[in-house]
Amino acid sequence: MTAEPTAPQNDPAAAVLKRAHALTADYGTAPVKAWKEKNQGGLAIGHMPIYTPRVLLEAIGVLPVAIYGAGDKDIIRGDSYFQSYICHIPRSTIELGLTGMLDSLDGMIFPAICDVIRNLSGMWQMLFPKKWAAYLDLPQNFRPEVGGRFYKLELKRMARELHERGAKALSDEGLRAAIKDENLRRVALDKLAALRSDASWRVPASEAYLVTRAGGAIRAREHAALVEEYVAAANKRSGQPKDNVRVVLVGSFCEQPPFGLIKSLERAGCDIISDDLQLGIDYMEGAIDEKGDPLDALVDAFLHKGKATASRYIGEGRKGAALLDQVKRAKADGVIFAAASFCDPALLDQPMLETACEGAGIPFTSFKYAENTGQFQVIREQAGAFSDAVRLWESAA
Amino acid sequence: MTMTNDAPWVYSAGIDIGAGAVKVVITKSRGGEQGEIVTRVCERIRRRNVYELAERVFDDACKSAGLKPDKLVYVASTGDGEAAEKFATGHFYSMTTHARGALFLDNDARAVLDIGALHARAIKIDDRSKVLNHRMTSQCASGTGQFVENIARYLGVPLEDVGGLSLKATAPEQVSGICAVLAETDVINMVSRGVSTQDILKGIHQSIAGRLGKLLRAIKAEHTVFVSGGMALDEGMITALREALATDRGVPLKVVANADSIFAGALGAALLGAYRRHQLDRRGGAAQTNSGGTHERAA
């Protein structure tokens, strides 16, 4: 990671931000080693940044670990596995694997994001045959008797395979406890989102991002406490509201933008009120049902409470509607489409979403980045021009 | 932006944090128009802590204007505004503020050439100061103020004398217009060959003017070009630019500068801040800003 947010010493959030930063060190695997020392024989399973059933993993005593690529690390070996027209995160993930940075993990889950990640899953299985690796084929049919049934079988399969490797057996009791913890995290993340929306000058998006990302390799209950602590500390900050434009950031759900880019957008006068970053942790809208059959509740949450994103099928015309709804809920002035270069799902969705924005008179601007982008001047200029145009001319032109 | 006659007279401040200097302007205006500059302060950064300097220059400007900061309806930062984040109400992008400042200083301006310490930028604007097109120098520093400052230092010439000496040149020597490093090598060779300081400086100005002229042509600039930024105070630079544009076979352009050119960014920021405050007040969205300034009716 580059250019992590830093807080002055008299900042009430300085201590929690320092801890959050430590949790994201070493590509998110720093806390894994600590957890494994405490939980001898426990399994830690990595997953790509989009939706993964972390609840299921926690329920069987496994530590889920979000892998966000290698940021600005030099890629030497990873480049030989992918063509130049492929996005950056698969090559950097391979690089992490080949250079031993992910050795503390006992396996990897590759949820269905796009064909490239499917391909990465196959390569991983060949490169690391002794490690467990699963391609999680997420259903695109959201009828419970079709996609729901399929997804339930997938979850059971994963739980069974991990049990064979030393994880606890899947039980209703374990699953209920994990759902409860996940709901605590959901509540904390909702509080964070509310504070960003109501008092964005107290919660820079770059910090909200860091605090959310810090949950990538700790259990949900622990993460919920961290987020709650940050929200409480940020609430104590003084400062004054800024006359910035409120924006929704769309398209950064898999390969994550560098911190510098998020900060550049903020410094250019754009308050990121809502985004689709880190959907591995922040995928559900609303709580998972805590009554009834817990596995059914987990399946139901995926089917009916998943955020609208490019790797999730959404019927003709409705995808744009979801974005417009997101803009409305965020009381946003405009949309920034920020997609990773060569990200097929995001870039194929973008024209549909732009059309929806045009139809609704919502200003937008778009650019591409890579996780290792180091120069933000052009993006900052574009975002600055966008912010000024929206505020002064009430258009994006 | 639309002019509103119902706007009250208000004070607002603009802080332009450039690569070489911090500039602060306080204006009294009606919704960012029909106004006047109350005070202007410029201080070179000279390797000092820019955060502390920005705060001090802002305080100095308030004192000079006889105003307490809470009387300002909007404090707008521009340039590298991070240093003013603590006390700014909002930030405007430097292209927008230079455009606004240029139009305020010369109502005929339809293009702005902002020549700062580390970059130069040509901006095409309309009669409301809306940016229509722009081009910027890329990586190389050869079209910028820092380059001229370096050359002046090599030659042992005070920066304020550079323009006057350049105007006295009789046989300017050509230097590289593409690369500052190559141009500096050219200058060393010229000094060895005994070329006069005046001719070297004129050559430097011509080199920069050629580069900036291309930027102006690329944006299809028309009518009047207002030069902003620190280099606008360099008469030699302005003359070289006029000469370059007169001989490059493009449409005729009138090049103008103003004693307040260096303050164009800060001035534009102050005016846009006042406009923005009026806009928010009209919408009932004053909670968006919290600078606490008061309106003064009918000055």
PDB file of C-alpha atoms in Angstrom, chain A residues 245 247 249-250 252 255-270 272 335-341 364-388, chain B residues 91 93-95 121 134 136:
ATOM      1  CA  VAL A 245     -19.141  18.009  -3.911  1.00  0.00           C
ATOM      2  CA  VAL A 247     -19.838  11.907  -4.990  1.00  0.00           C
ATOM      3  CA  LEU A 249     -17.433   6.259  -6.493  1.00  0.00           C
ATOM      4  CA  VAL A 250     -18.270   3.386  -8.820  1.00  0.00           C
ATOM      5  CA  SER A 252     -13.443  -0.014  -7.913  1.00  0.00           C
ATOM      6  CA  GLU A 255      -8.639  -4.142  -7.963  1.00  0.00           C
ATOM      7  CA  GLN A 256      -8.420  -1.457  -5.326  1.00  0.00           C
ATOM      8  CA  PRO A 257      -7.265   2.092  -6.071  1.00  0.00           C
ATOM      9  CA  PRO A 258      -4.155   3.278  -4.229  1.00  0.00           C
ATOM     10  CA  PHE A 259      -4.668   5.393  -1.112  1.00  0.00           C
ATOM     11  CA  GLY A 260      -3.049   8.266  -2.979  1.00  0.00           C
ATOM     12  CA  LEU A 261      -5.828   8.218  -5.514  1.00  0.00           C
ATOM     13  CA  ILE A 262      -8.568   8.333  -2.895  1.00  0.00           C
ATOM     14  CA  LYS A 263      -6.774  11.195  -1.166  1.00  0.00           C
ATOM     15  CA  SER A 264      -6.286  12.987  -4.475  1.00  0.00           C
ATOM     16  CA  LEU A 265     -10.012  12.881  -5.134  1.00  0.00           C
ATOM     17  CA  GLU A 266     -10.697  14.319  -1.703  1.00  0.00           C
ATOM     18  CA  ARG A 267      -8.117  17.051  -2.110  1.00  0.00           C
ATOM     19  CA  ALA A 268      -9.657  17.914  -5.446  1.00  0.00           C
ATOM     20  CA  GLY A 269     -12.890  18.785  -3.623  1.00  0.00           C
ATOM     21  CA  CYS A 270     -14.770  15.494  -3.957  1.00  0.00           C
ATOM     22  CA  ILE A 272     -16.666  10.236  -1.475  1.00  0.00           C
ATOM     23  CA  VAL A 335     -20.762  10.137  -9.807  1.00  0.00           C
ATOM     24  CA  ILE A 336     -17.118   9.292 -10.395  1.00  0.00           C
ATOM     25  CA  PHE A 337     -16.576   6.167 -12.460  1.00  0.00           C
ATOM     26  CA  ALA A 338     -13.171   4.878 -11.418  1.00  0.00           C
ATOM     27  CA  ALA A 339     -12.411   1.488 -12.877  1.00  0.00           C
ATOM     28  CA  ALA A 340      -9.203  -0.490 -12.960  1.00  0.00           C
ATOM     29  CA  SER A 341      -7.640  -0.532 -16.412  1.00  0.00           C
ATOM     30  CA  PHE A 364     -20.368  12.260 -13.841  1.00  0.00           C
ATOM     31  CA  THR A 365     -16.765  11.874 -14.843  1.00  0.00           C
ATOM     32  CA  SER A 366     -14.714   8.764 -15.473  1.00  0.00           C
ATOM     33  CA  PHE A 367     -11.120   7.602 -15.430  1.00  0.00           C
ATOM     34  CA  LYS A 368      -9.080   4.448 -15.111  1.00  0.00           C
ATOM     35  CA  TYR A 369      -6.329   3.502 -12.698  1.00  0.00           C
ATOM     36  CA  ALA A 370      -4.194   0.531 -11.709  1.00  0.00           C
ATOM     37  CA  GLU A 371      -3.413  -0.569  -8.175  1.00  0.00           C
ATOM     38  CA  ASN A 372       0.201   0.503  -8.737  1.00  0.00           C
ATOM     39  CA  THR A 373      -0.627   3.933 -10.183  1.00  0.00           C
ATOM     40  CA  GLY A 374       1.819   6.368  -8.618  1.00  0.00           C
ATOM     41  CA  GLN A 375       1.060   9.644 -10.386  1.00  0.00           C
ATOM     42  CA  PHE A 376      -2.285  11.241  -9.625  1.00  0.00           C
ATOM     43  CA  GLN A 377      -1.819  14.699 -11.109  1.00  0.00           C
ATOM     44  CA  VAL A 378      -4.009  14.063 -14.153  1.00  0.00           C
ATOM     45  CA  ILE A 379      -6.738  12.396 -12.101  1.00  0.00           C
ATOM     46  CA  ARG A 380      -6.573  15.210  -9.571  1.00  0.00           C
ATOM     47  CA  GLU A 381      -6.983  17.787 -12.315  1.00  0.00           C
ATOM     48  CA  GLN A 382      -9.912  15.903 -13.772  1.00  0.00           C
ATOM     49  CA  ALA A 383     -11.568  15.523 -10.391  1.00  0.00           C
ATOM     50  CA  GLY A 384     -10.874  19.182  -9.573  1.00  0.00           C
ATOM     51  CA  ALA A 385     -12.402  20.335 -12.834  1.00  0.00           C
ATOM     52  CA  PHE A 386     -15.386  18.053 -12.165  1.00  0.00           C
ATOM     53  CA  SER A 387     -15.874  19.383  -8.647  1.00  0.00           C
ATOM     54  CA  ASP A 388     -15.703  23.020  -9.820  1.00  0.00           C
TER      55      ASP A 388
ATOM     56  CA  HIS B  91     -11.084  24.384  -2.575  1.00  0.00           C
ATOM     57  CA  TYR B  93      -9.052  23.942  -8.916  1.00  0.00           C
ATOM     58  CA  SER B  94      -6.311  26.359 -10.029  1.00  0.00           C
ATOM     59  CA  MET B  95      -7.449  26.470 -13.648  1.00  0.00           C
ATOM     60  CA  ARG B 121      -0.892  26.183 -18.652  1.00  0.00           C
ATOM     61  CA  HIS B 134      -6.732  23.761 -21.715  1.00  0.00           C
ATOM     62  CA  MET B 136      -0.378  22.145 -19.878  1.00  0.00           C
TER      63      MET B 136
END
